PDB file of C-alpha atoms in Angstrom:
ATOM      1  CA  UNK A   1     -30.682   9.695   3.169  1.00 28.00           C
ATOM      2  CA  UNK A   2     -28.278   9.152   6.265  1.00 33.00           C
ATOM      3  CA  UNK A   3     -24.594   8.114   5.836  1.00 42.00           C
ATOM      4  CA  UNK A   4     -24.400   4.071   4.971  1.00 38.00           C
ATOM      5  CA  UNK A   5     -28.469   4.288   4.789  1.00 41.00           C
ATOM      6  CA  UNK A   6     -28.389   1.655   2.088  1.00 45.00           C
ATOM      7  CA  UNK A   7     -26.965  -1.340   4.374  1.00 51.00           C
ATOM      8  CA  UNK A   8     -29.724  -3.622   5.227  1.00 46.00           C
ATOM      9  CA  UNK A   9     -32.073  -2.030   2.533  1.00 42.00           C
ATOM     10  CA  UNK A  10     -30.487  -4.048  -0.739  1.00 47.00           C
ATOM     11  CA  UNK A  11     -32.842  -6.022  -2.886  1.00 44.00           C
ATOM     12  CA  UNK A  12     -31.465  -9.482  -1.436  1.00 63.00           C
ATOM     13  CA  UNK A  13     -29.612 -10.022   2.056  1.00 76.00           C
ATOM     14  CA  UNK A  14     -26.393  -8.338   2.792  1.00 84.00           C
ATOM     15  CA  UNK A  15     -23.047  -9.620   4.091  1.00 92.00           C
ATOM     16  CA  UNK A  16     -20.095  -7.717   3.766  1.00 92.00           C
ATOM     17  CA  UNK A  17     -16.522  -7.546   5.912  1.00 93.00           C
ATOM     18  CA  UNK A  18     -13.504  -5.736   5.475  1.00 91.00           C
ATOM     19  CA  UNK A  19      -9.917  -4.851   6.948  1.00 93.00           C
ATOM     20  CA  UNK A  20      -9.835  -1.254   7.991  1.00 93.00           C
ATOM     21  CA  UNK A  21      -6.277   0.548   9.540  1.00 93.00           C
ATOM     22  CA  UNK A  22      -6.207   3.421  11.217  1.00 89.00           C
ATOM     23  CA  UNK A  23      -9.486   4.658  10.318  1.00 88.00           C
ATOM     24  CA  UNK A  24     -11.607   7.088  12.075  1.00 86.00           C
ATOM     25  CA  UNK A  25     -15.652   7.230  10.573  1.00 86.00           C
ATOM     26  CA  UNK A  26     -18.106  10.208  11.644  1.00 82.00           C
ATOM     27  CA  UNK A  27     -21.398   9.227  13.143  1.00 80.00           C
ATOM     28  CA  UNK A  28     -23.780   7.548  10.978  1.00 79.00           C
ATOM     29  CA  UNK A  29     -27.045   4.695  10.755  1.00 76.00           C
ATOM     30  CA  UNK A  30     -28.040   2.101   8.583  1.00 79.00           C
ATOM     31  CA  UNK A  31     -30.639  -0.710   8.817  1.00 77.00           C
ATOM     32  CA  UNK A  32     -27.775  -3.297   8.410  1.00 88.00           C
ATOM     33  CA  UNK A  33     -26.300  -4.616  12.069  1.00 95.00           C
ATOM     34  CA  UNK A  34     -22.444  -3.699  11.939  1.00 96.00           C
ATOM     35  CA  UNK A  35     -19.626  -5.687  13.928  1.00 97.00           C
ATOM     36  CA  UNK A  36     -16.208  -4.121  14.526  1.00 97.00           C
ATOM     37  CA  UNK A  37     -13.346  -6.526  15.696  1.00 97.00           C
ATOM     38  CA  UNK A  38     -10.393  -5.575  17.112  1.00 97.00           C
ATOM     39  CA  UNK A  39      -7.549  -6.917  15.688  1.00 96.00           C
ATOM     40  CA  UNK A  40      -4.741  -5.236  16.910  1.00 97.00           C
ATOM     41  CA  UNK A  41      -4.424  -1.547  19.091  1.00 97.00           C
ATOM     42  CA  UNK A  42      -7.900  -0.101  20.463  1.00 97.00           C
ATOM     43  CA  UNK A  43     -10.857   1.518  18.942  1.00 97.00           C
ATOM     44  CA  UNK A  44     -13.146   4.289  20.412  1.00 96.00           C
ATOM     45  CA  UNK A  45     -16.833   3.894  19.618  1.00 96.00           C
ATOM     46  CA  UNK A  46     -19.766   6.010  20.466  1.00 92.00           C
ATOM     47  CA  UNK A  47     -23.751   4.513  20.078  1.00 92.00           C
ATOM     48  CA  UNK A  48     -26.172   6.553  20.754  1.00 85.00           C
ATOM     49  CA  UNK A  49     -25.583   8.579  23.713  1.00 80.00           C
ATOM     50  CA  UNK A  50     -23.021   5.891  25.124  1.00 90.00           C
ATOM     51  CA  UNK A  51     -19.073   5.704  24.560  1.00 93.00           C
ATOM     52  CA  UNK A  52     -17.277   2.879  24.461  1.00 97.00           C
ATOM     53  CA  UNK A  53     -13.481   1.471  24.174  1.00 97.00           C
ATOM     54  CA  UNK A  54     -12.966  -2.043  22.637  1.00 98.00           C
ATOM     55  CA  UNK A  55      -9.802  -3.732  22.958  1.00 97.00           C
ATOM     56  CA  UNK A  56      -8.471  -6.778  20.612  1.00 97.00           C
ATOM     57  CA  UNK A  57     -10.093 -10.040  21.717  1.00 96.00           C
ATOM     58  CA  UNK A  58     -13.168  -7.993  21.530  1.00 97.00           C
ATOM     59  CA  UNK A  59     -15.631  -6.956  19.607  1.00 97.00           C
ATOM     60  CA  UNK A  60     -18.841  -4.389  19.344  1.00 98.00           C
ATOM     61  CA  UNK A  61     -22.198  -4.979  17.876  1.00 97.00           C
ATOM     62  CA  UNK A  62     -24.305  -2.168  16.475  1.00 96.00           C
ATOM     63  CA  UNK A  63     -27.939  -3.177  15.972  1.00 94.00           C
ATOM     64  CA  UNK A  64     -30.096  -1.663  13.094  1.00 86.00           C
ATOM     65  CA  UNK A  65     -30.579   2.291  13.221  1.00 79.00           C
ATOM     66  CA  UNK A  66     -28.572   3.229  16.002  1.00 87.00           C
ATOM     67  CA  UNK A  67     -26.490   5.904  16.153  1.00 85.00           C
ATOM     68  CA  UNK A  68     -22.862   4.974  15.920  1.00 90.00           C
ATOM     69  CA  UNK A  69     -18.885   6.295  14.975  1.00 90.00           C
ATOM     70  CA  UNK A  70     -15.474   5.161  15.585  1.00 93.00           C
ATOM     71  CA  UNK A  71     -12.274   6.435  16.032  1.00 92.00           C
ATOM     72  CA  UNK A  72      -9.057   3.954  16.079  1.00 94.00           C
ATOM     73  CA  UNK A  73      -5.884   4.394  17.881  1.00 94.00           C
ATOM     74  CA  UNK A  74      -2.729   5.184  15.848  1.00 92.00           C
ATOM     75  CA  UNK A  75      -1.450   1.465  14.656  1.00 94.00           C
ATOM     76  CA  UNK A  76      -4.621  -0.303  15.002  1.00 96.00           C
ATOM     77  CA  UNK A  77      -6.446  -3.376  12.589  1.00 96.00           C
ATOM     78  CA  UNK A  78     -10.325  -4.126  13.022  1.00 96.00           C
ATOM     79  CA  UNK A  79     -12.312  -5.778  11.242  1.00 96.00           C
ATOM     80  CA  UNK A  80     -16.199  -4.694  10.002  1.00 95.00           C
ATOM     81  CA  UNK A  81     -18.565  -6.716   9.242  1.00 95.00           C
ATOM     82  CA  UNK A  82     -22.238  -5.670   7.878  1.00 94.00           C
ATOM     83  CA  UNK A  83     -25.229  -7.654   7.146  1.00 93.00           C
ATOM     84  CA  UNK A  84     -28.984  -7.646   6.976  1.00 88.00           C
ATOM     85  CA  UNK A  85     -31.250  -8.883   9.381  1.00 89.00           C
ATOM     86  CA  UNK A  86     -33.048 -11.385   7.647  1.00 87.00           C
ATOM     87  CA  UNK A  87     -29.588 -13.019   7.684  1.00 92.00           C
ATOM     88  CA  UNK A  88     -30.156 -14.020  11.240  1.00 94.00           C
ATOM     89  CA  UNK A  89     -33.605 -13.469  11.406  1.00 90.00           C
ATOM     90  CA  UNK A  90     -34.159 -15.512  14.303  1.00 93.00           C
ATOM     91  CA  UNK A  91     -32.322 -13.145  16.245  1.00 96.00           C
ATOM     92  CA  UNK A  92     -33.417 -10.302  14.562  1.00 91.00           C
ATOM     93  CA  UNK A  93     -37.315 -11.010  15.283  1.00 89.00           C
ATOM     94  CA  UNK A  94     -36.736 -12.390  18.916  1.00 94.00           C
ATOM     95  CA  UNK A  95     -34.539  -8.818  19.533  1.00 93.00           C
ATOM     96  CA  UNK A  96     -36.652  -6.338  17.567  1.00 84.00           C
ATOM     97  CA  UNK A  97     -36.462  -2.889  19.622  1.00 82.00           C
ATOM     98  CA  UNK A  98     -34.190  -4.348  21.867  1.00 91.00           C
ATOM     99  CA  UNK A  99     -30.369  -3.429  22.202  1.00 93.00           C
ATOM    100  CA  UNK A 100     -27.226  -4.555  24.314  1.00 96.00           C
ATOM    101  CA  UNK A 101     -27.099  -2.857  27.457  1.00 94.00           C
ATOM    102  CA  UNK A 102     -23.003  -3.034  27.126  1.00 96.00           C
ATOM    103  CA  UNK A 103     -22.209  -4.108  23.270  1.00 97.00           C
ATOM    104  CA  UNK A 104     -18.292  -4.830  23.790  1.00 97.00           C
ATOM    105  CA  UNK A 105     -18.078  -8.645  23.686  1.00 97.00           C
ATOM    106  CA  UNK A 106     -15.117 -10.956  24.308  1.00 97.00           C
ATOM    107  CA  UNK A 107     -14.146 -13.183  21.741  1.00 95.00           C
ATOM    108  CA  UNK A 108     -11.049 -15.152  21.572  1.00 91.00           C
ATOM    109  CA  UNK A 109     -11.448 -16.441  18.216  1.00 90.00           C
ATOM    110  CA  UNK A 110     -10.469 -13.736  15.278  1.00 90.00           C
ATOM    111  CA  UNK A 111     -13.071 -13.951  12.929  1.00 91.00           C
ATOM    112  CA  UNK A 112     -11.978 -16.190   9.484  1.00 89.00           C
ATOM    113  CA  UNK A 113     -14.108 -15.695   6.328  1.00 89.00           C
ATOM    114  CA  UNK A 114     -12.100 -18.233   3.972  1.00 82.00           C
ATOM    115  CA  UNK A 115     -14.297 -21.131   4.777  1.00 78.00           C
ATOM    116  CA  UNK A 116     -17.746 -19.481   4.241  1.00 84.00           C
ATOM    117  CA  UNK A 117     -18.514 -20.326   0.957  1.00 83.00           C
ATOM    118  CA  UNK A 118     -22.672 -20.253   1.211  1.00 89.00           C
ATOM    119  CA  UNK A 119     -25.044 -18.930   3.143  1.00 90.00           C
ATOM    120  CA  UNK A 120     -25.171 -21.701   5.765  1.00 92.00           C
ATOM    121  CA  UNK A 121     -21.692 -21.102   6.613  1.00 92.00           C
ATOM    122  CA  UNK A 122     -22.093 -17.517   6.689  1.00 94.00           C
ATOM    123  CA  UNK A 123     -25.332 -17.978   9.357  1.00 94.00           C
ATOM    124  CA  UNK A 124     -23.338 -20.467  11.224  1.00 94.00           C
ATOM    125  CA  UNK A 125     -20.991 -17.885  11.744  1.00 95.00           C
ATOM    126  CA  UNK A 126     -22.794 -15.219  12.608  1.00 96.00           C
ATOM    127  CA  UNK A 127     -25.596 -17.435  14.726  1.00 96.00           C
ATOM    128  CA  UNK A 128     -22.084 -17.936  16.993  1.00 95.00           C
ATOM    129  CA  UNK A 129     -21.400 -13.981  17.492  1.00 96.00           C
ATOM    130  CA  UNK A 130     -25.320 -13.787  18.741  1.00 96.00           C
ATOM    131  CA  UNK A 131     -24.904 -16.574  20.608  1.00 97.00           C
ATOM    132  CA  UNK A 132     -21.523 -14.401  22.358  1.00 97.00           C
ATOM    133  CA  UNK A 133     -23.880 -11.636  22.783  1.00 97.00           C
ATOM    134  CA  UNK A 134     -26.906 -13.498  24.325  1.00 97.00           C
ATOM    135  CA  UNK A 135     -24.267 -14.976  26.803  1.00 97.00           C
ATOM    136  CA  UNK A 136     -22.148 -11.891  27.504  1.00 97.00           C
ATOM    137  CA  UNK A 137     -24.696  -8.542  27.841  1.00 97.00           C
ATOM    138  CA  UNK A 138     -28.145  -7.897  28.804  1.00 96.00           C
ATOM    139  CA  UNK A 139     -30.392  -7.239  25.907  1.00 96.00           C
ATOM    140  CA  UNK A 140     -33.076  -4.412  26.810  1.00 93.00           C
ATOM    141  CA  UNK A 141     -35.320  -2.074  25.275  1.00 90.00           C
ATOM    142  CA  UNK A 142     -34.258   0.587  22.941  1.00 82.00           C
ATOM    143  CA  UNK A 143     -35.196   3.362  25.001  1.00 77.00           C
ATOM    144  CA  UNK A 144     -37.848   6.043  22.851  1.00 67.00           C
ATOM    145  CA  UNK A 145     -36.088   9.208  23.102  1.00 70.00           C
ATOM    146  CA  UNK A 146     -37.474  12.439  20.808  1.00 80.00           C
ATOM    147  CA  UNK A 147     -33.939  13.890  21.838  1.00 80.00           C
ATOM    148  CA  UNK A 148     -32.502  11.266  19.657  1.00 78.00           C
ATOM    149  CA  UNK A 149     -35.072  11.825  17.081  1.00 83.00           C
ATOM    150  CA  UNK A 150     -33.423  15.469  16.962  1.00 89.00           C
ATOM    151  CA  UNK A 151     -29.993  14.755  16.403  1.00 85.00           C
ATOM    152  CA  UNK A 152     -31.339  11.763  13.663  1.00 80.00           C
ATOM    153  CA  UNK A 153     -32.612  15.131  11.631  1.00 88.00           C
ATOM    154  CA  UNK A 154     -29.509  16.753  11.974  1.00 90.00           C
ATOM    155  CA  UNK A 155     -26.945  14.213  10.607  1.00 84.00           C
ATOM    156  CA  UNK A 156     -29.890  13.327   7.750  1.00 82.00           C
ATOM    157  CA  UNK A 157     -30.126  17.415   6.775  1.00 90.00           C
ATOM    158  CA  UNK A 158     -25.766  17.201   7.262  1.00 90.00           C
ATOM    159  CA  UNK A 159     -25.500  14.010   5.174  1.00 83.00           C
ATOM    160  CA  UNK A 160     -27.597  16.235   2.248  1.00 88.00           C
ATOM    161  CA  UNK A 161     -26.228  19.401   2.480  1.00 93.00           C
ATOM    162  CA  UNK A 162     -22.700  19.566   4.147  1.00 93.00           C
ATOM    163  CA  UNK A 163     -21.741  20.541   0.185  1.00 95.00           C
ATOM    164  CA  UNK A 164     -23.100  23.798   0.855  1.00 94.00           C
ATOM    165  CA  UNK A 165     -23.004  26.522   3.798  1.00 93.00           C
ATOM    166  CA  UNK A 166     -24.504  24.343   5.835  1.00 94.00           C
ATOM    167  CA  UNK A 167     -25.343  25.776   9.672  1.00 96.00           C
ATOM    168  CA  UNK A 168     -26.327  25.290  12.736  1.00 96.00           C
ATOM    169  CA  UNK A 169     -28.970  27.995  12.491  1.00 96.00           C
ATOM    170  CA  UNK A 170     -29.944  26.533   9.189  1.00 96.00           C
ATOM    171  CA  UNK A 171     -30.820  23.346  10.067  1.00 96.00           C
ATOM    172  CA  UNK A 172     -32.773  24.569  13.438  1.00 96.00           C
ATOM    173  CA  UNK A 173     -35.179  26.283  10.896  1.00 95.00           C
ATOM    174  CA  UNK A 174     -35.337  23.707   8.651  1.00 95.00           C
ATOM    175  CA  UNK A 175     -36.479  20.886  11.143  1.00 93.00           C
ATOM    176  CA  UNK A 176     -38.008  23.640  13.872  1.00 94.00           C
ATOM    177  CA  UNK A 177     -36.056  24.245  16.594  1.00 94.00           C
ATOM    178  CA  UNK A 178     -34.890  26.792  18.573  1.00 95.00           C
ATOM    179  CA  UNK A 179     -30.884  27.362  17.740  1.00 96.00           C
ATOM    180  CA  UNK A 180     -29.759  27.212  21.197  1.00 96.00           C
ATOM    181  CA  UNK A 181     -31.516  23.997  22.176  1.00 95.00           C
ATOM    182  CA  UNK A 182     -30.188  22.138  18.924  1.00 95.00           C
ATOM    183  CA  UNK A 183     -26.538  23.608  19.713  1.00 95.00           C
ATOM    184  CA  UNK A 184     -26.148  22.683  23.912  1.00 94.00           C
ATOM    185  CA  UNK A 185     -28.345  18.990  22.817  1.00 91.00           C
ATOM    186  CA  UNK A 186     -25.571  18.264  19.587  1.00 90.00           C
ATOM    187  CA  UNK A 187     -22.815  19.108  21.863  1.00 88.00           C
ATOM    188  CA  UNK A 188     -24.120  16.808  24.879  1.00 83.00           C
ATOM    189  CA  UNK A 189     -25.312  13.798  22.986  1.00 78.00           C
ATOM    190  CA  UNK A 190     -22.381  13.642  20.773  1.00 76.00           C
ATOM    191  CA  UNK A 191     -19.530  14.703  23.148  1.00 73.00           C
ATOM    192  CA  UNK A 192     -18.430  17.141  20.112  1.00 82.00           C
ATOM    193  CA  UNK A 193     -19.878  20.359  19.042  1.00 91.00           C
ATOM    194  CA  UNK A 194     -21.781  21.150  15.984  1.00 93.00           C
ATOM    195  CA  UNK A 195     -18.603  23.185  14.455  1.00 94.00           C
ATOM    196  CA  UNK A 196     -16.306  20.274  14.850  1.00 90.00           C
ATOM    197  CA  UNK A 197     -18.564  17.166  13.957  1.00 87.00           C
ATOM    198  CA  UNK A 198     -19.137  18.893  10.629  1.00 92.00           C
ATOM    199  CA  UNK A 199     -15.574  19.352   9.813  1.00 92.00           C
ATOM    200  CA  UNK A 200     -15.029  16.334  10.923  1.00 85.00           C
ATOM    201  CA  UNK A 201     -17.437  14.731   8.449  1.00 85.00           C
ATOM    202  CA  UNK A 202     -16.227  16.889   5.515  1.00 91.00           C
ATOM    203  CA  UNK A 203     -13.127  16.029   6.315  1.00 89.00           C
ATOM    204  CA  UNK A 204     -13.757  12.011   6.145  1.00 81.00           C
ATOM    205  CA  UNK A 205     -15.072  12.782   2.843  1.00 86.00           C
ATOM    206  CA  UNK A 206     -12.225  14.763   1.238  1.00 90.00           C
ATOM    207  CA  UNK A 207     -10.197  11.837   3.071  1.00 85.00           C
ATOM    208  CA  UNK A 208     -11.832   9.378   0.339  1.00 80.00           C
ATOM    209  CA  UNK A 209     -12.105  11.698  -2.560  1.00 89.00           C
ATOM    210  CA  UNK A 210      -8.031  11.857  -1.931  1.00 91.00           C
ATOM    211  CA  UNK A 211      -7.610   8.334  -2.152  1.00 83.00           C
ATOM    212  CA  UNK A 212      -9.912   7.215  -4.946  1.00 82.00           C
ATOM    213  CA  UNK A 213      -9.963  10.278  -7.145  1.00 89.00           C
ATOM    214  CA  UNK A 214      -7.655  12.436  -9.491  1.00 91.00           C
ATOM    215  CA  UNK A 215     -10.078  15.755  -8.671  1.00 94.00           C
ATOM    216  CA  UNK A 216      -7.761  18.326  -7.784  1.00 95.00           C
ATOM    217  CA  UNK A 217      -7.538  19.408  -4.369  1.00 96.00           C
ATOM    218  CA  UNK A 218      -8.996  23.126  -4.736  1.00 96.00           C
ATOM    219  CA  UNK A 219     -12.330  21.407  -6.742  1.00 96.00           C
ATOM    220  CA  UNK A 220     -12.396  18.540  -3.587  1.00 96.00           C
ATOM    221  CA  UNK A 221     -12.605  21.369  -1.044  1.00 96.00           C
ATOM    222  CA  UNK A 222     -15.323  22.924  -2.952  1.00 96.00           C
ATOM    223  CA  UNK A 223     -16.941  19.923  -3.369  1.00 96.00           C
ATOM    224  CA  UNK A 224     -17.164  18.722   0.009  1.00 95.00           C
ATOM    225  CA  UNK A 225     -18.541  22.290   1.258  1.00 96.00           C
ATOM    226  CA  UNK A 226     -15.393  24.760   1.812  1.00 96.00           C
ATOM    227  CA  UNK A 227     -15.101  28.136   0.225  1.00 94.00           C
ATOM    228  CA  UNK A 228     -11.903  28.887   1.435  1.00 93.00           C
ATOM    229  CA  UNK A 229      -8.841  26.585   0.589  1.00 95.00           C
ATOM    230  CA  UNK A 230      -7.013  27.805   3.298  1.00 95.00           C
ATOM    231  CA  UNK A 231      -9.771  26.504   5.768  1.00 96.00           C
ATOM    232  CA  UNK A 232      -9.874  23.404   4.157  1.00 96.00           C
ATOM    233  CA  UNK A 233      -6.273  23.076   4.614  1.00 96.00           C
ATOM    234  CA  UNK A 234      -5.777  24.100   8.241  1.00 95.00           C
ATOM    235  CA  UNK A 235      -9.070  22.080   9.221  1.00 94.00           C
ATOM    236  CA  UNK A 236      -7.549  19.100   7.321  1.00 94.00           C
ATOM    237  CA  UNK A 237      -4.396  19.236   8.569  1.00 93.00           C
ATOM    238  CA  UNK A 238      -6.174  19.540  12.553  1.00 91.00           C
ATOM    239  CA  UNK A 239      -7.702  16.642  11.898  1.00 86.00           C
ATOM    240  CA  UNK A 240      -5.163  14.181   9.892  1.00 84.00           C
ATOM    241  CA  UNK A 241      -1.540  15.696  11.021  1.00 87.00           C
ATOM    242  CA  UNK A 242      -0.600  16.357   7.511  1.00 91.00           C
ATOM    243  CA  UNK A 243      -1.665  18.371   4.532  1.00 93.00           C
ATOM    244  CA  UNK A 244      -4.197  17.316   1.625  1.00 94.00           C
ATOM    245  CA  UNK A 245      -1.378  16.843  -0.815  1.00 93.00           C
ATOM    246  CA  UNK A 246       1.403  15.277   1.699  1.00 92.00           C
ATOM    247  CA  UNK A 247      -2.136  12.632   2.762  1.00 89.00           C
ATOM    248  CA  UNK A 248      -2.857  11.556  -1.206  1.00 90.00           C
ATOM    249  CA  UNK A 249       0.905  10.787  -1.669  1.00 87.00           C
ATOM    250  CA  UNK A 250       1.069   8.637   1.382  1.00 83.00           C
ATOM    251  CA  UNK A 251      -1.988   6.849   1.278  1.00 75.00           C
ATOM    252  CA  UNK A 252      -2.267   3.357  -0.179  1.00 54.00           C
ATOM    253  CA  UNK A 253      -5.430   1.340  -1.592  1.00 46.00           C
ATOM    254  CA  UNK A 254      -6.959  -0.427   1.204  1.00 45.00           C
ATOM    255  CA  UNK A 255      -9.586  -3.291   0.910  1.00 42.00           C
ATOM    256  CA  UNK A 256     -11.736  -0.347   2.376  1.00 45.00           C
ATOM    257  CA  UNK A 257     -10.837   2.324  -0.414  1.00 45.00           C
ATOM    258  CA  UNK A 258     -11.680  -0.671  -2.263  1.00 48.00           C
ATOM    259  CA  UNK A 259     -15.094  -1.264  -0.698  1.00 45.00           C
ATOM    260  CA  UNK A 260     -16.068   2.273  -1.537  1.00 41.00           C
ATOM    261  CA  UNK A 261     -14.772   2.157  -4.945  1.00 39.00           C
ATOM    262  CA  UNK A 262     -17.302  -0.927  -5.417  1.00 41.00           C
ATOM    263  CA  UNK A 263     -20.293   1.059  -3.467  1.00 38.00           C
ATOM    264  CA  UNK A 264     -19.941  -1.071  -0.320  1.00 38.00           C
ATOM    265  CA  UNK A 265     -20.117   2.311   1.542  1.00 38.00           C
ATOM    266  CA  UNK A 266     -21.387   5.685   1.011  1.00 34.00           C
ATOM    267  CA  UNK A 267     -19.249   8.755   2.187  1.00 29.00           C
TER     268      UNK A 267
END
């Protein structure tokens, strides 16, 4: 399973939004198409092999199973939105294995969910955004690349085993390939290297574990693949500017902590 597989793959049709602040998420896929609105400061996306910056008044569109993962400016709101494709199926069907050349579309209008009380409102709504996207970018095909395919395996083998040792070298013999292609490929596709992107993602999980759990902090380390505290600690504190303890004092319940709580998202 890959991180937030289970969007787009629910019994009935998905729709799901929530206020996020400050939030940086690792690089993940999910059948579900994902929309992330810029409310207020600027967020930093990558898709794929492509990075992207997205300013308020705009807003980016993943479509289903591409590789995507954001990281927000200090002091800045967005909104995310997820939902199937049968919601806008349409769209969906018209589009399949096609993607925006350039996702980042302008839109005035901050998206309002008050009014959308059935599922006519909700396809209204998101019938507009498509219609934005149609307008604004080029829709092409999704371009077949087995070097994608690679780095697909090694998030899936990360997303199942980052609790234990976990490397590089590991994962090239589990899927196949030679160490030093998997290592100079990670780094280029992903503008990060294999070393960091893992911490990075054990990090986001201890991050949650924090907020929405009373485990202590030397049995969260453990648990998100660390057998050294002190590692845990200096990584964490790289990565968030404070200390495990001094981030679970500080943090506050968010309608995203919330979402997680509820199973909205994995991870």
């Amino acid at each position: 399973m890959v991180l937030f597989q289970h969007f787009g793959l629910e019994s009935k049709p998905i729709f799901k939004h929530f206020d996020v602040t400050d939030l940086n998420y690792p690089i993940h896929l999910h059948r579900a198409f994902e929309i992330l609105y810029v409310r207020r400061g600027q967020v930093q996306e990558q898709v794929d092999d492509h990075v992207y910056h997205i300013n308020p008044r705009q807003f980016i569109i993943v479509f289903p199973n591409q590789i995507h993962g954001f990281d927000m400016a200090p002091n800045t709101t967005a909104t995310i939105i997820l939902f199937s494709p049968e919601i806008i199926s349409a769209f969906s069907e018209q589009y399949t294995d096609q993607v925006p050349d350039n996702p980042v579309i302008f839109d005035s209008t901050p998206p309002e969910f008050e009014h959308m009380n059935n599922i006519f409102g909700i396809k209204s709504f998101l019938y507009g955004l498509c219609n934005k996207v149609v307008e604004q970018t080029r829709l092409a095909p999704r371009k077949a690349s087995s070097q994608l395919t690679t780095i697909h395996l090694i998030i899936d083998y990360i997303n199942n085993h980052y609790q234990e040792e976990c490397t590089l070298k590991q994962i090239s013999a589990a899927i196949g390939y030679d160490y030093v292609y998997l290592s100079k490929l990670f780094q280029k596709t992903m503008n990060i290297s294999y070393t960091k992107y893992l911490n990075s993602f054990r990090i986001s999980k201890a991050r949650e574990l924090l907020k929405n759990s009373n485990e202590a902090i030397t049995d969260i380390a453990f648990a998100v693949g660390y057998s050294n505290l002190r590692t845990f600690n200096r990584n964490f504190k790289e990565l968030n500017g404070n200390n495990p303890a001094e981030y679970r004092k500080s943090s506050k319940t968010t309608k995203y902590a919330k979402a997680i709580q509820e199973n909205y998202i994995s991870g």
